Coordinates of C-alpha atoms in Angstrom, one line a residue:
M1 CA 98.3 117.7 103.6
F2 CA 101.5 119.8 102.7
D3 CA 104.1 120.9 104.2
I4 CA 104.4 124.0 102.6
K5 CA 107.3 126.4 104.0
E6 CA 105.8 129.4 101.4
H7 CA 102.0 130.9 102.0
S8 CA 101.8 132.3 99.0
L9 CA 101.8 128.8 97.8
L10 CA 98.7 127.9 100.0
E11 CA 96.7 130.5 97.9
L12 CA 97.1 128.7 95.1
L13 CA 95.5 125.8 96.4
P14 CA 91.7 124.9 96.7
D15 CA 91.0 124.0 100.1
Y16 CA 88.3 121.3 99.4
P17 CA 86.8 119.2 102.8
L18 CA 87.1 116.1 102.6
L19 CA 84.5 113.7 103.5
L20 CA 85.2 110.3 104.8
I21 CA 82.5 107.3 105.1
L22 CA 82.5 105.0 107.7
P23 CA 80.4 102.0 106.8
K24 CA 80.7 100.6 109.9
E25 CA 79.1 103.3 111.5
I26 CA 75.7 103.7 108.8
S27 CA 73.0 102.2 110.5
D28 CA 70.5 102.7 107.7
F29 CA 72.1 101.6 104.3
D30 CA 68.4 102.3 102.6
L31 CA 69.3 106.3 102.7
F32 CA 71.2 105.0 99.5
H33 CA 69.6 104.7 96.8
S34 CA 72.0 102.6 94.4
E35 CA 74.7 99.7 94.8
F36 CA 76.9 102.0 96.6
G37 CA 74.9 101.2 99.5
H38 CA 74.9 97.5 98.7
L39 CA 78.6 98.0 98.7
M40 CA 79.1 99.9 102.1
H41 CA 76.4 97.7 103.7
I42 CA 79.0 94.5 102.4
I43 CA 82.0 96.0 103.8
G44 CA 80.5 97.3 106.9
V45 CA 79.0 93.5 107.7
S46 CA 82.2 91.8 106.5
D47 CA 83.8 91.0 109.5
D48 CA 81.1 90.4 111.8
R49 CA 79.9 87.5 112.0
Y50 CA 76.1 87.8 113.5
E51 CA 76.0 90.9 110.9
M52 CA 76.7 89.2 108.4
K53 CA 74.7 86.3 108.7
Q54 CA 71.7 88.6 108.8
F55 CA 72.9 90.1 105.1
I56 CA 72.7 86.8 103.9
E57 CA 69.5 86.0 105.1
G58 CA 68.4 89.4 104.0
L59 CA 69.6 88.6 100.9
R60 CA 67.2 85.6 99.9
D61 CA 64.3 88.1 100.0
N62 CA 66.1 90.6 97.5
H63 CA 67.8 90.1 94.7
F64 CA 70.0 92.5 92.8
S65 CA 73.1 92.8 91.2
L66 CA 76.2 93.9 91.7
S67 CA 78.3 96.1 88.7
R68 CA 81.5 94.1 88.1
T69 CA 82.9 96.7 89.3
A70 CA 81.4 96.8 92.5
A71 CA 82.2 93.1 92.8
E72 CA 86.4 93.6 91.9
I73 CA 86.4 97.0 94.9
L74 CA 84.9 93.7 97.1
N75 CA 87.3 91.5 96.3
E76 CA 90.1 94.2 96.5
F77 CA 89.2 95.8 99.6
I78 CA 87.8 92.9 101.6
G79 CA 89.9 89.9 100.0
F80 CA 87.1 88.2 99.1
S81 CA 86.9 85.8 96.0
I82 CA 83.8 86.7 93.5
Q83 CA 84.5 85.0 90.7
T84 CA 83.4 87.5 87.4
E85 CA 83.9 86.6 83.4
E86 CA 85.5 89.4 81.8
Q87 CA 82.5 89.9 79.7
E88 CA 79.6 90.2 82.8
E89 CA 78.6 93.5 83.2
E90 CA 77.0 92.7 86.7
V91 CA 77.4 89.7 88.9
D92 CA 74.4 87.7 90.5
M93 CA 74.5 88.6 94.4
G94 CA 74.1 84.4 94.4
K95 CA 77.7 84.4 93.7
V96 CA 78.3 87.1 96.3
C97 CA 76.6 85.2 99.0
K98 CA 78.5 82.4 98.0
A99 CA 82.1 84.2 98.3
L100 CA 81.1 85.9 101.8
L101 CA 79.7 81.9 102.8
D102 CA 82.9 81.0 101.8
E103 CA 85.2 83.6 103.5
R104 CA 83.3 83.6 106.6
Q105 CA 83.5 79.4 106.4
L106 CA 87.4 79.7 105.7
G107 CA 87.6 81.8 108.5
I108 CA 85.8 79.6 111.5
Q109 CA 87.9 76.7 110.1
E110 CA 90.9 78.7 110.4
E111 CA 89.7 79.6 114.3
R112 CA 88.6 75.9 115.0
K113 CA 92.4 74.9 114.3
I114 CA 93.8 77.3 116.6
I115 CA 91.4 76.7 119.7
V116 CA 92.2 73.1 118.5
T117 CA 95.5 73.4 118.6
Q118 CA 96.2 75.9 121.4
L119 CA 94.0 74.0 124.0
H120 CA 96.1 71.0 123.1
K121 CA 99.3 72.5 124.0
E122 CA 97.7 73.7 127.3
G123 CA 97.5 69.8 128.0
F124 CA 93.9 69.3 126.9
S125 CA 93.0 65.6 126.3
V126 CA 91.6 65.0 122.3
D127 CA 88.1 64.0 123.8
F128 CA 87.5 66.8 125.7
I129 CA 88.6 69.3 123.1
A130 CA 86.4 67.8 121.0
R131 CA 83.3 68.2 122.8
I132 CA 84.2 71.9 123.8
V133 CA 85.2 72.5 120.3
Q134 CA 81.9 70.6 119.2
I135 CA 83.1 68.3 116.3
P136 CA 84.3 64.4 116.1
E137 CA 87.6 63.4 117.9
N138 CA 89.5 62.3 114.5
E139 CA 88.5 66.0 112.7
V140 CA 90.4 67.2 116.0
A141 CA 93.3 64.6 116.0
N142 CA 93.2 65.4 111.8
I143 CA 94.2 69.0 113.2
L144 CA 96.7 68.4 115.1
S145 CA 98.1 66.0 113.0
Y146 CA 98.6 68.9 110.5
S147 CA 100.1 71.2 113.2
D148 CA 103.2 71.4 114.7
V149 CA 101.6 69.5 117.4
K150 CA 100.9 65.6 117.9
A151 CA 97.8 64.3 118.9
N152 CA 99.2 61.5 121.4
D153 CA 101.5 64.1 123.2

């Protein structure tokens, strides 16, 4: 980590191993017996819709809480918006699930807007886009009215 020219200084620095934990490479989060496992699990599935859905469904059966610090870590590292009160020491997983579902829903809506806009720019009609994206035509028109593309083009 250091670019030290004087080798005698290297003897003064301890050579500690650096261990990295990659949440996406962990297959069994039950090996952790603390909230760290829950935290790693949430981080590991945060960008995979299918895994996130499975995780949320599993939460319905297992009731547990995360510390406020863990919730703040999720807010910071993943960009969640788990609301915590300053006096709260633990956050109910219901709040965490709500944040996960809200984030997931926002992502789906943003993706849908991109698809609708791109299909319209490619020349597809509003009714065709509505069938493909599986939303009502008025929603397609609404999305297009807020974008730079007009629904009547």
